[in-house]
C-alpha positions as a Markdown table, in Angstrom:
| # | Residue | x | y | z |
|---|---|---|---|---|
| 1 | Met | 0.0 | 0.0 | 0.0 |
| 2 | Arg | 1.4 | 3.4 | -1.0 |
| 3 | Tyr | 0.5 | 6.4 | 1.2 |
| 4 | Thr | -0.1 | 9.7 | -0.4 |
| 5 | Thr | -0.9 | 13.2 | 0.9 |
| 6 | Glu | -4.2 | 14.9 | 0.1 |
| 7 | Ala | -2.6 | 16.6 | -2.9 |
| 8 | Gly | -1.6 | 13.1 | -4.2 |
| 9 | Thr | 2.1 | 13.3 | -3.7 |
| 10 | Pro | 3.7 | 10.1 | -2.2 |
| 11 | Met | 4.8 | 10.2 | 1.4 |
| 12 | Thr | 8.2 | 9.1 | 2.5 |
| 13 | Ala | 7.2 | 7.5 | 5.8 |
| 14 | Ile | 4.2 | 5.6 | 7.1 |
| 15 | Pro | 1.9 | 8.0 | 9.0 |
| 16 | Pro | 1.9 | 7.6 | 12.8 |
| 17 | Asp | -1.9 | 7.0 | 13.0 |
| 18 | Pro | -3.1 | 3.5 | 12.0 |
| 19 | Glu | -5.1 | 3.0 | 8.9 |
| 20 | Pro | -8.8 | 2.7 | 10.0 |
| 21 | Ala | -9.6 | 0.1 | 7.3 |
| 22 | Gln | -6.8 | -2.2 | 8.6 |
| 23 | Thr | -7.5 | -1.8 | 12.3 |
| 24 | Pro | -9.0 | -5.0 | 13.8 |
| 25 | Asp | -12.2 | -4.8 | 15.9 |
| 26 | Leu | -12.9 | -1.2 | 14.9 |
| 27 | Glu | -16.6 | -0.3 | 15.0 |
| 28 | Pro | -18.3 | 2.0 | 12.4 |
| 29 | Gly | -18.2 | 5.0 | 14.8 |
| 30 | Gly | -14.5 | 4.7 | 15.3 |
| 31 | Gly | -14.6 | 3.0 | 18.7 |
| 32 | Val | -13.5 | -0.5 | 19.6 |
| 33 | Thr | -15.3 | -3.3 | 21.4 |
| 34 | Pro | -14.6 | -3.6 | 25.1 |
| 35 | Gly | -12.6 | -6.8 | 24.8 |
| 36 | Ala | -10.4 | -5.4 | 22.1 |
| 37 | Thr | -8.9 | -2.6 | 24.2 |
| 38 | Pro | -5.4 | -3.2 | 25.6 |
| 39 | Pro | -5.1 | -3.6 | 29.4 |
| 40 | Asp | -3.9 | -0.8 | 31.6 |
| 41 | Ser | -0.2 | -0.3 | 31.8 |
| 42 | Asp | 1.7 | -1.6 | 34.7 |
| 43 | Gln | 2.2 | 0.7 | 37.7 |
| 44 | Met | 5.1 | 0.7 | 40.1 |
| 45 | Ser | 4.0 | 0.4 | 43.7 |
| 46 | Gly | 5.8 | 0.3 | 46.9 |
| 47 | Ile | 8.4 | 2.6 | 48.4 |
| 48 | Gly | 11.9 | 3.2 | 47.4 |
| 49 | Lys | 15.1 | 3.0 | 49.5 |
| 50 | Val | 14.8 | 5.1 | 52.7 |
| 51 | Glu | 17.3 | 7.9 | 52.5 |
| 52 | Glu | 19.1 | 9.0 | 55.7 |
| 53 | Asn | 19.3 | 12.7 | 56.6 |
| 54 | Pro | 22.8 | 14.2 | 56.3 |
| 55 | Arg | 24.8 | 14.2 | 59.5 |
| 56 | His | 26.0 | 17.8 | 59.0 |
| 57 | Arg | 24.0 | 20.7 | 57.8 |
| 58 | Ile | 27.0 | 22.5 | 56.3 |
| 59 | Ser | 29.4 | 20.6 | 54.1 |
| 60 | Ala | 33.2 | 21.0 | 54.0 |
| 61 | Gly | 32.9 | 22.7 | 50.5 |
| 62 | Ser | 30.4 | 25.3 | 51.8 |
| 63 | Val | 32.7 | 26.1 | 54.8 |
| 64 | Thr | 35.6 | 26.5 | 52.5 |
| 65 | Thr | 33.6 | 28.8 | 50.2 |
| 66 | Ile | 32.4 | 30.9 | 53.2 |
| 67 | Ile | 36.0 | 31.3 | 54.4 |
| 68 | Ala | 37.3 | 32.2 | 51.0 |
| 69 | Val | 34.6 | 34.9 | 50.5 |
| 70 | Gly | 35.3 | 36.3 | 54.0 |
| 71 | Val | 39.0 | 36.5 | 53.3 |
| 72 | Phe | 38.3 | 38.2 | 49.9 |
| 73 | Ala | 36.0 | 40.7 | 51.6 |
| 74 | Leu | 38.5 | 41.5 | 54.3 |
| 75 | Ile | 41.2 | 42.1 | 51.7 |
| 76 | Phe | 38.9 | 44.3 | 49.6 |
| 77 | Leu | 37.9 | 46.3 | 52.7 |
| 78 | Ala | 41.5 | 46.8 | 53.8 |
| 79 | Ile | 42.5 | 48.0 | 50.3 |
| 80 | Ala | 39.5 | 50.4 | 50.3 |
| 81 | Val | 40.5 | 51.8 | 53.7 |
| 82 | Val | 44.1 | 52.4 | 52.6 |
| 83 | Met | 42.9 | 54.1 | 49.4 |
| 84 | Val | 40.6 | 56.4 | 51.3 |
| 85 | Leu | 43.3 | 57.3 | 53.8 |
| 86 | Asn | 45.7 | 58.0 | 50.9 |
| 87 | Met | 43.2 | 60.2 | 49.2 |
| 88 | Thr | 42.4 | 62.2 | 52.3 |
| 89 | Gly | 46.1 | 62.7 | 53.1 |
| 90 | Val | 46.0 | 61.0 | 56.5 |
| 91 | Ala | 48.3 | 58.1 | 55.6 |
| 92 | Asp | 51.0 | 60.3 | 54.0 |
């Protein structure tokens, strides 16, 4: 069977929708008989692995980051104070 578009040009792939004339157990209105429908898909039930809460609220990486930001802020503040003192002539 060759599939064509409404304009009559041939299609390169089979359409994703099934051909109604070739679908088994299809009623005239488009529905299927109750026994012809596939069963419901399986469902996963139960619980997964229980995860434990972390022992520490702050990790080593976050402590290192906090210390690095603090040192950077102190260096920035010290340089700013020295620049202000030089501009005002106090540190000359």
